[in-house]
GROMACS .gro file of C-alpha atoms in nm:
model
  411
    1MET     CA    1   2.519  -0.892   1.212
    2ALA     CA    2   2.545  -1.273   1.319
    3GLY     CA    3   2.272  -1.500   1.141
    4GLU     CA    4   2.195  -1.191   0.888
    5VAL     CA    5   2.047  -1.334   0.563
    6SER     CA    6   2.207  -1.236   0.237
    7LEU     CA    7   1.933  -1.128  -0.020
    8GLY     CA    8   2.180  -1.054  -0.302
    9ARG     CA    9   2.274  -0.796  -0.566
   10ASP     CA   10   1.948  -0.862  -0.753
   11PHE     CA   11   1.745  -0.784  -0.452
   12GLY     CA   12   1.956  -0.480  -0.420
   13TRP     CA   13   1.834  -0.321  -0.753
   14LEU     CA   14   1.485  -0.443  -0.678
   15TRP     CA   15   1.500  -0.236  -0.346
   16ALA     CA   16   1.659   0.065  -0.517
   17ALA     CA   17   1.386   0.072  -0.793
   18TYR     CA   18   1.104   0.040  -0.527
   19ALA     CA   19   1.299   0.309  -0.286
   20ALA     CA   20   1.327   0.547  -0.586
   21GLY     CA   21   0.918   0.509  -0.694
   22THR     CA   22   0.786   0.501  -0.347
   23LEU     CA   23   0.995   0.834  -0.266
   24GLY     CA   24   0.861   0.995  -0.585
   25THR     CA   25   0.500   0.893  -0.478
   26TRP     CA   26   0.518   1.047  -0.140
   27VAL     CA   27   0.698   1.383  -0.270
   28ALA     CA   28   0.398   1.400  -0.492
   29PHE     CA   29   0.170   1.319  -0.216
   30ASN     CA   30  -0.165   1.546  -0.267
   31ALA     CA   31  -0.009   1.705  -0.599
   32PHE     CA   32  -0.315   1.618  -0.775
   33PRO     CA   33  -0.582   1.760  -0.537
   34LEU     CA   34  -0.345   2.083  -0.518
   35LEU     CA   35  -0.374   2.113  -0.888
   36ALA     CA   36  -0.724   2.096  -0.876
   37LEU     CA   37  -0.772   2.358  -0.605
   38THR     CA   38  -0.519   2.589  -0.676
   39VAL     CA   39  -0.475   2.568  -1.091
   40LEU     CA   40  -0.845   2.438  -1.152
   41HIS     CA   41  -1.025   2.613  -0.866
   42LYS     CA   42  -1.225   2.315  -0.811
   43GLY     CA   43  -1.432   2.275  -0.450
   44SER     CA   44  -1.399   1.977  -0.217
   45ALA     CA   45  -1.655   1.752  -0.393
   46GLU     CA   46  -1.430   1.739  -0.712
   47VAL     CA   47  -1.130   1.681  -0.496
   48ALA     CA   48  -1.285   1.375  -0.318
   49ALA     CA   49  -1.412   1.228  -0.632
   50LEU     CA   50  -1.040   1.266  -0.783
   51ALA     CA   51  -0.928   1.033  -0.506
   52ALA     CA   52  -1.243   0.777  -0.505
   53VAL     CA   53  -1.272   0.739  -0.886
   54GLY     CA   54  -0.891   0.710  -0.939
   55ALA     CA   55  -0.888   0.431  -0.692
   56ALA     CA   56  -1.215   0.258  -0.780
   57VAL     CA   57  -1.183   0.258  -1.156
   58GLY     CA   58  -0.811   0.195  -1.166
   59ALA     CA   59  -0.888  -0.111  -0.952
   60ALA     CA   60  -1.127  -0.219  -1.204
   61VAL     CA   61  -0.891  -0.153  -1.493
   62ALA     CA   62  -0.644  -0.361  -1.326
   63LEU     CA   63  -0.843  -0.650  -1.248
   64PRO     CA   64  -0.820  -0.807  -1.618
   65LEU     CA   65  -0.436  -0.732  -1.611
   66GLY     CA   66  -0.351  -0.987  -1.318
   67PRO     CA   67  -0.397  -1.311  -1.535
   68TRP     CA   68  -0.192  -1.121  -1.820
   69VAL     CA   69   0.094  -1.068  -1.593
   70GLU     CA   70   0.094  -1.384  -1.441
   71PHE     CA   71   0.209  -1.570  -1.754
   72ARG     CA   72   0.452  -1.315  -1.851
   73ARG     CA   73   0.808  -1.214  -1.732
   74LYS     CA   74   0.767  -0.985  -1.463
   75ARG     CA   75   1.047  -0.752  -1.493
   76PRO     CA   76   0.930  -0.630  -1.851
   77VAL     CA   77   0.592  -0.588  -1.678
   78MET     CA   78   0.737  -0.376  -1.420
   79VAL     CA   79   0.948  -0.142  -1.658
   80ALA     CA   80   0.651  -0.133  -1.843
   81MET     CA   81   0.438   0.003  -1.584
   82ASP     CA   82   0.685   0.268  -1.482
   83LEU     CA   83   0.710   0.426  -1.812
   84VAL     CA   84   0.332   0.413  -1.834
   85ARG     CA   85   0.325   0.587  -1.488
   86CYS     CA   86   0.609   0.820  -1.593
   87ALA     CA   87   0.429   0.909  -1.922
   88ALA     CA   88   0.108   0.981  -1.742
   89MET     CA   89   0.264   1.220  -1.493
   90LEU     CA   90   0.459   1.396  -1.767
   91SER     CA   91   0.126   1.457  -1.960
   92VAL     CA   92   0.005   1.643  -1.643
   93ALA     CA   93   0.319   1.861  -1.646
   94ALA     CA   94   0.300   1.918  -2.019
   95ALA     CA   95  -0.061   2.042  -2.012
   96TYR     CA   96   0.001   2.275  -1.708
   97ALA     CA   97   0.297   2.419  -1.898
   98LEU     CA   98   0.091   2.461  -2.214
   99ASP     CA   99  -0.214   2.606  -1.998
  100ARG     CA  100  -0.424   2.300  -2.098
  101LEU     CA  101  -0.450   2.104  -1.766
  102GLY     CA  102  -0.804   2.014  -1.699
  103PHE     CA  103  -0.997   1.784  -1.432
  104VAL     CA  104  -1.082   1.526  -1.685
  105GLN     CA  105  -0.695   1.483  -1.760
  106LEU     CA  106  -0.629   1.449  -1.365
  107LEU     CA  107  -0.911   1.195  -1.334
  108VAL     CA  108  -0.766   0.992  -1.635
  109VAL     CA  109  -0.427   1.024  -1.522
  110SER     CA  110  -0.545   0.917  -1.141
  111VAL     CA  111  -0.696   0.566  -1.323
  112LEU     CA  112  -0.407   0.499  -1.501
  113VAL     CA  113  -0.158   0.562  -1.206
  114ALA     CA  114  -0.375   0.333  -0.981
  115ALA     CA  115  -0.407   0.055  -1.249
  116ALA     CA  116  -0.033   0.084  -1.278
  117ASP     CA  117   0.017   0.065  -0.944
  118ILE     CA  118  -0.165  -0.262  -0.867
  119THR     CA  119  -0.017  -0.407  -1.168
  120PHE     CA  120   0.352  -0.328  -1.065
  121GLY     CA  121   0.280  -0.418  -0.724
  122ALA     CA  122   0.156  -0.783  -0.847
  123ALA     CA  123   0.454  -0.818  -1.077
  124SER     CA  124   0.709  -0.697  -0.824
  125GLY     CA  125   0.575  -0.948  -0.549
  126ALA     CA  126   0.628  -1.212  -0.808
  127CYS     CA  127   0.940  -1.106  -0.894
  128LEU     CA  128   1.066  -1.083  -0.519
  129LYS     CA  129   0.943  -1.455  -0.493
  130ALA     CA  130   1.191  -1.536  -0.758
  131LEU     CA  131   1.483  -1.355  -0.630
  132VAL     CA  132   1.458  -1.437  -0.260
  133PRO     CA  133   1.461  -1.744  -0.084
  134ALA     CA  134   1.192  -1.824   0.151
  135GLU     CA  135   1.435  -1.789   0.442
  136GLY     CA  136   1.492  -1.434   0.350
  137ARG     CA  137   1.149  -1.292   0.248
  138LEU     CA  138   1.095  -1.138   0.578
  139VAL     CA  139   1.386  -0.940   0.573
  140ALA     CA  140   1.317  -0.825   0.213
  141GLN     CA  141   0.975  -0.741   0.303
  142ALA     CA  142   1.085  -0.589   0.648
  143ARG     CA  143   1.316  -0.352   0.428
  144LEU     CA  144   1.047  -0.263   0.172
  145GLU     CA  145   0.816  -0.158   0.476
  146SER     CA  146   1.108   0.047   0.623
  147THR     CA  147   1.172   0.200   0.310
  148THR     CA  148   0.798   0.313   0.271
  149TRP     CA  149   0.793   0.454   0.616
  150THR     CA  150   1.109   0.645   0.545
  151ALA     CA  151   0.973   0.776   0.226
  152THR     CA  152   0.631   0.884   0.421
  153VAL     CA  153   0.854   1.100   0.671
  154VAL     CA  154   1.087   1.250   0.419
  155GLY     CA  155   0.859   1.290   0.115
  156PRO     CA  156   0.612   1.525   0.213
  157PRO     CA  157   0.799   1.808   0.350
  158LEU     CA  158   1.028   1.796   0.044
  159GLY     CA  159   0.706   1.803  -0.182
  160GLY     CA  160   0.590   2.099   0.017
  161ALA     CA  161   0.919   2.279  -0.017
  162LEU     CA  162   0.927   2.213  -0.387
  163VAL     CA  163   0.594   2.326  -0.401
  164ALA     CA  164   0.683   2.646  -0.238
  165PHE     CA  165   0.969   2.726  -0.433
  166ALA     CA  166   0.873   2.579  -0.791
  167GLY     CA  167   0.499   2.563  -0.801
  168PRO     CA  168   0.248   2.288  -0.784
  169VAL     CA  169   0.349   2.094  -1.081
  170ALA     CA  170   0.720   2.042  -0.979
  171THR     CA  171   0.636   1.720  -0.752
  172VAL     CA  172   0.470   1.589  -1.053
  173LEU     CA  173   0.795   1.603  -1.265
  174VAL     CA  174   0.981   1.452  -0.932
  175ASP     CA  175   0.740   1.175  -0.964
  176ALA     CA  176   0.761   1.106  -1.318
  177LEU     CA  177   1.151   1.128  -1.252
  178SER     CA  178   1.142   0.850  -1.002
  179TYR     CA  179   0.943   0.601  -1.236
  180LEU     CA  180   1.233   0.632  -1.447
  181LEU     CA  181   1.497   0.557  -1.213
  182SER     CA  182   1.269   0.248  -1.084
  183ALA     CA  183   1.252   0.091  -1.447
  184ALA     CA  184   1.647   0.154  -1.433
  185GLY     CA  185   1.691  -0.021  -1.130
  186ILE     CA  186   1.480  -0.317  -1.274
  187ARG     CA  187   1.650  -0.312  -1.569
  188ALA     CA  188   1.976  -0.359  -1.376
  189ILE     CA  189   1.866  -0.674  -1.223
  190ARG     CA  190   2.124  -0.961  -1.367
  191GLY     CA  191   1.946  -1.294  -1.306
  192ARG     CA  192   1.781  -1.453  -1.593
  193GLU     CA  193   1.414  -1.448  -1.587
  194PRO     CA  194   1.241  -1.773  -1.717
  195ALA     CA  195   0.960  -1.746  -1.915
  196PRO     CA  196   0.656  -1.860  -1.714
  197THR     CA  197   0.489  -2.181  -1.807
  198ARG     CA  198   0.126  -2.170  -1.916
  199GLU     CA  199  -0.147  -2.392  -2.025
  200ALA     CA  200  -0.328  -2.325  -2.361
  201GLY     CA  201  -0.549  -2.023  -2.346
  202ALA     CA  202  -0.441  -1.993  -1.965
  203GLY     CA  203  -0.480  -1.573  -1.878
  204MET     CA  204  -0.728  -1.555  -2.153
  205ARG     CA  205  -1.041  -1.719  -1.993
  206ALA     CA  206  -1.272  -1.510  -1.774
  207GLY     CA  207  -1.228  -1.787  -1.489
  208ASP     CA  208  -0.863  -1.673  -1.493
  209ARG     CA  209  -0.940  -1.333  -1.349
  210LEU     CA  210  -1.097  -1.498  -1.040
  211GLU     CA  211  -0.822  -1.736  -0.972
  212GLY     CA  212  -0.658  -1.476  -0.700
  213TRP     CA  213  -0.964  -1.495  -0.495
  214ARG     CA  214  -1.033  -1.862  -0.536
  215HIS     CA  215  -0.685  -1.913  -0.392
  216ILE     CA  216  -0.714  -1.684  -0.117
  217LEU     CA  217  -1.072  -1.774  -0.012
  218GLY     CA  218  -0.992  -2.147  -0.041
  219GLN     CA  219  -0.688  -2.080   0.184
  220PRO     CA  220  -0.780  -2.155   0.573
  221VAL     CA  221  -0.486  -1.935   0.645
  222LEU     CA  222  -0.494  -1.665   0.411
  223ARG     CA  223  -0.882  -1.637   0.418
  224PRO     CA  224  -0.914  -1.482   0.725
  225LEU     CA  225  -0.585  -1.280   0.724
  226PHE     CA  226  -0.739  -1.096   0.397
  227LEU     CA  227  -1.094  -1.023   0.543
  228ASN     CA  228  -0.904  -0.869   0.853
  229SER     CA  229  -0.641  -0.691   0.636
  230VAL     CA  230  -0.899  -0.525   0.404
  231LEU     CA  231  -1.135  -0.428   0.668
  232VAL     CA  232  -0.876  -0.289   0.915
  233ASN     CA  233  -0.716  -0.107   0.638
  234GLY     CA  234  -1.013   0.042   0.488
  235LEU     CA  235  -1.178   0.156   0.844
  236ILE     CA  236  -0.848   0.345   0.920
  237MET     CA  237  -0.794   0.510   0.618
  238ALA     CA  238  -1.185   0.602   0.590
  239THR     CA  239  -1.150   0.805   0.880
  240ALA     CA  240  -0.873   1.022   0.792
  241PRO     CA  241  -1.043   1.281   0.600
  242LEU     CA  242  -1.283   1.322   0.916
  243LEU     CA  243  -1.019   1.358   1.169
  244ALA     CA  244  -0.896   1.621   0.935
  245VAL     CA  245  -1.221   1.811   0.937
  246LEU     CA  246  -1.225   1.758   1.282
  247MET     CA  247  -0.883   1.885   1.354
  248LEU     CA  248  -0.868   2.164   1.122
  249GLY     CA  249  -1.248   2.298   1.197
  250PRO     CA  250  -1.393   2.284   1.528
  251LEU     CA  251  -1.089   2.182   1.701
  252GLY     CA  252  -0.895   2.461   1.547
  253PHE     CA  253  -0.540   2.299   1.489
  254ALA     CA  254  -0.313   2.486   1.232
  255PRO     CA  255  -0.216   2.300   0.901
  256TRP     CA  256   0.119   2.262   1.037
  257GLN     CA  257   0.010   2.105   1.360
  258TYR     CA  258  -0.191   1.857   1.152
  259GLY     CA  259   0.109   1.758   0.971
  260LEU     CA  260   0.318   1.750   1.269
  261ALA     CA  261   0.062   1.511   1.433
  262PHE     CA  262   0.105   1.241   1.110
  263ALA     CA  263   0.458   1.300   1.044
  264VAL     CA  264   0.645   1.249   1.378
  265PRO     CA  265   0.453   0.898   1.417
  266CYS     CA  266   0.561   0.759   1.090
  267VAL     CA  267   0.896   0.679   1.275
  268GLY     CA  268   0.684   0.419   1.451
  269GLY     CA  269   0.713   0.262   1.085
  270LEU     CA  270   1.091   0.222   1.090
  271VAL     CA  271   1.080   0.086   1.448
  272GLY     CA  272   0.800  -0.167   1.377
  273SER     CA  273   0.948  -0.299   1.055
  274ARG     CA  274   1.322  -0.338   1.227
  275LEU     CA  275   1.140  -0.535   1.513
  276ALA     CA  276   0.925  -0.794   1.264
  277ARG     CA  277   1.239  -1.031   1.175
  278PRO     CA  278   1.361  -1.088   1.556
  279LEU     CA  279   0.996  -1.106   1.702
  280VAL     CA  280   0.916  -1.392   1.461
  281ALA     CA  281   1.258  -1.553   1.505
  282ARG     CA  282   1.181  -1.541   1.892
  283TYR     CA  283   0.796  -1.609   1.904
  284GLY     CA  284   0.702  -1.737   1.569
  285ARG     CA  285   0.533  -1.603   1.247
  286HIS     CA  286   0.155  -1.692   1.354
  287ARG     CA  287   0.192  -1.567   1.724
  288VAL     CA  288   0.363  -1.238   1.576
  289LEU     CA  289   0.067  -1.198   1.321
  290ARG     CA  290  -0.205  -1.257   1.592
  291VAL     CA  291  -0.036  -1.015   1.857
  292SER     CA  292   0.027  -0.735   1.612
  293GLY     CA  293  -0.279  -0.791   1.456
  294VAL     CA  294  -0.480  -0.742   1.779
  295LEU     CA  295  -0.267  -0.457   1.891
  296ARG     CA  296  -0.297  -0.241   1.562
  297ALA     CA  297  -0.693  -0.253   1.615
  298CYS     CA  298  -0.701  -0.109   1.972
  299TRP     CA  299  -0.547   0.213   1.917
  300PRO     CA  300  -0.796   0.427   1.653
  301VAL     CA  301  -1.065   0.410   1.893
  302GLY     CA  302  -0.837   0.669   2.138
  303LEU     CA  303  -0.923   0.934   1.864
  304VAL     CA  304  -1.256   0.999   1.958
  305LEU     CA  305  -1.105   1.153   2.279
  306VAL     CA  306  -0.912   1.450   2.043
  307HIS     CA  307  -0.960   1.777   2.190
  308PRO     CA  308  -0.792   2.140   2.129
  309GLY     CA  309  -0.442   2.233   2.255
  310VAL     CA  310  -0.100   2.065   2.335
  311THR     CA  311  -0.278   1.755   2.501
  312GLY     CA  312  -0.505   1.697   2.217
  313LEU     CA  313  -0.207   1.700   1.958
  314VAL     CA  314  -0.005   1.477   2.197
  315LEU     CA  315  -0.308   1.253   2.208
  316VAL     CA  316  -0.314   1.209   1.815
  317MET     CA  317   0.032   1.157   1.781
  318ALA     CA  318   0.059   0.885   2.044
  319VAL     CA  319  -0.230   0.692   1.920
  320GLU     CA  320  -0.091   0.724   1.574
  321LEU     CA  321   0.272   0.605   1.688
  322ALA     CA  322   0.106   0.301   1.864
  323LEU     CA  323  -0.067   0.215   1.580
  324ILE     CA  324   0.199   0.270   1.289
  325THR     CA  325   0.421   0.056   1.504
  326CYS     CA  326   0.226  -0.233   1.554
  327ALA     CA  327   0.094  -0.211   1.172
  328ALA     CA  328   0.480  -0.182   1.058
  329VAL     CA  329   0.538  -0.539   1.262
  330PHE     CA  330   0.208  -0.682   1.093
  331THR     CA  331   0.246  -0.573   0.745
  332PRO     CA  332   0.596  -0.716   0.641
  333VAL     CA  333   0.505  -1.057   0.817
  334LEU     CA  334   0.195  -1.088   0.658
  335ALA     CA  335   0.334  -1.007   0.329
  336ALA     CA  336   0.618  -1.269   0.332
  337HIS     CA  337   0.344  -1.526   0.478
  338ARG     CA  338   0.150  -1.455   0.186
  339LEU     CA  339   0.417  -1.536  -0.079
  340ASP     CA  340   0.509  -1.854   0.116
  341LEU     CA  341   0.148  -1.979   0.076
  342THR     CA  342   0.089  -1.870  -0.263
  343PRO     CA  343   0.203  -2.125  -0.536
  344THR     CA  344   0.466  -1.938  -0.787
  345ASP     CA  345   0.210  -1.962  -1.100
  346ARG     CA  346  -0.061  -1.761  -0.880
  347VAL     CA  347   0.113  -1.483  -0.724
  348ALA     CA  348   0.034  -1.230  -0.969
  349ARG     CA  349  -0.337  -1.314  -0.974
  350THR     CA  350  -0.350  -1.339  -0.601
  351LEU     CA  351  -0.173  -1.025  -0.521
  352THR     CA  352  -0.380  -0.852  -0.812
  353ALA     CA  353  -0.719  -0.983  -0.626
  354TRP     CA  354  -0.589  -0.840  -0.285
  355SER     CA  355  -0.528  -0.494  -0.406
  356VAL     CA  356  -0.814  -0.457  -0.623
  357THR     CA  357  -1.048  -0.573  -0.330
  358ALA     CA  358  -0.849  -0.327  -0.100
  359LYS     CA  359  -0.871  -0.047  -0.306
  360ALA     CA  360  -1.250  -0.085  -0.392
  361SER     CA  361  -1.310  -0.138  -0.021
  362LEU     CA  362  -1.128   0.146   0.082
  363ALA     CA  363  -1.352   0.363  -0.174
  364ALA     CA  364  -1.678   0.190  -0.041
  365LEU     CA  365  -1.586   0.265   0.332
  366THR     CA  366  -1.462   0.640   0.255
  367ALA     CA  367  -1.769   0.711   0.086
  368LEU     CA  368  -1.975   0.550   0.358
  369TRP     CA  369  -1.822   0.704   0.644
  370GLY     CA  370  -1.851   1.033   0.480
  371LEU     CA  371  -2.223   1.002   0.458
  372LEU     CA  372  -2.240   0.900   0.831
  373ALA     CA  373  -2.017   1.214   0.936
  374ALA     CA  374  -2.269   1.417   0.765
  375VAL     CA  375  -2.541   1.260   0.976
  376VAL     CA  376  -2.372   1.213   1.307
  377GLY     CA  377  -2.059   1.419   1.303
  378PRO     CA  378  -1.730   1.350   1.237
  379ARG     CA  379  -1.628   1.265   1.614
  380ALA     CA  380  -1.920   0.997   1.647
  381ALA     CA  381  -1.820   0.849   1.304
  382ILE     CA  382  -1.447   0.803   1.406
  383GLY     CA  383  -1.589   0.648   1.717
  384LEU     CA  384  -1.802   0.379   1.527
  385ALA     CA  385  -1.492   0.287   1.308
  386GLY     CA  386  -1.284   0.254   1.638
  387ALA     CA  387  -1.539   0.036   1.778
  388LEU     CA  388  -1.567  -0.177   1.464
  389LEU     CA  389  -1.188  -0.216   1.479
  390LEU     CA  390  -1.186  -0.348   1.792
  391ALA     CA  391  -1.394  -0.658   1.688
  392THR     CA  392  -1.153  -0.726   1.364
  393PRO     CA  393  -0.906  -0.941   1.551
  394LEU     CA  394  -1.172  -1.214   1.526
  395LEU     CA  395  -1.100  -1.232   1.190
  396LEU     CA  396  -0.749  -1.338   1.267
  397PRO     CA  397  -0.651  -1.694   1.203
  398ARG     CA  398  -0.671  -1.878   1.549
  399ARG     CA  399  -0.400  -2.160   1.483
  400GLU     CA  400  -0.148  -2.203   1.183
  401ALA     CA  401  -0.329  -2.493   1.008
  402GLY     CA  402  -0.044  -2.631   0.809
  403ALA     CA  403   0.079  -2.269   0.750
  404THR     CA  404   0.404  -2.362   0.589
  405ALA     CA  405   0.262  -2.682   0.405
  406CYS     CA  406   0.137  -2.514   0.087
  407VAL     CA  407   0.379  -2.336  -0.090
  408ASP     CA  408   0.485  -2.419  -0.445
  409THR     CA  409   0.376  -2.785  -0.429
  410CYS     CA  410   0.030  -2.679  -0.370
  411LYS     CA  411  -0.078  -2.653  -0.723
   0.00000   0.00000   0.00000
């Protein structure tokens, strides 16, 4: 294709590593809840705690690692996080094989994996910025976004087939193997990675843990994008369990119909990620962020109209398709913009702060909306979340405000 940006062989290895780890994660999607339900015979409260505690405590554990990652070579950190995740998942498989698996172990592994996910993400963002020039970052982020949605479509059905044929621990083993493949891909990157420069004591001071938030909140463009992203993602994901309760309970949808309602719309993720770069080339980054940011907030309120039967199923699929397509345009543009606006010596701390806030907010909003649904019912709670989402575009930046002025010169 004319004008295509070459990202280089080293990015190819980074991309392959990301693809392996992401596919493994989605193959093992819901592996821990399945083990808790079918092997440990736990109830819905324990399964909910497994998701919420893992995310929240994992975010707290990852918080001090941001400054630690910042002043170290990123590729060894990424390999180490892959090996930690691999060992954690293998411990679950070993305990299952020895009939020693317990709920506490699942909680501990959930925390370790969540913390390693955040740390790996912070290091990989810094690695990508070093490997890919500014003009190629949107292309790179769009490819990663497309890979995520491909894994989302392919992974859960593969995982379901594996569980059916080989038992609930099979997907855990696949996830562990995916982290080994990811580590191998990172190790294959040939470019020399220079040691980061650091001030005496940097990364050890308590204030360094807050540097990511200071940068985000002090940036007139990043600050509204950060607040918008955290709130939108949190409200959308907080209503997912309520929609499951509504569809699989009172509305009488079969599990396969529920799965279909969310699998098919993921095609929108592939479409949106492919559209991101040409849209930015034609309309500019700021306009694409605003328009896609507004559009992705408009659709979820439609879920309040879900009803039994084929038309209700089609409604959910249409809403999710529109939402995912708009989000898949917004996300890579935001990710590339965030890297461009963040100095190299603050990337890891900024991405850590962003991820920690997102995970903590998601846990809090999920718990809050669960309580709300218990009082007013799941449909009303979904409607309230949709109504609040309609107001979130007010948080988007209204002008570029020197969007490209602060890159590595702003230190």
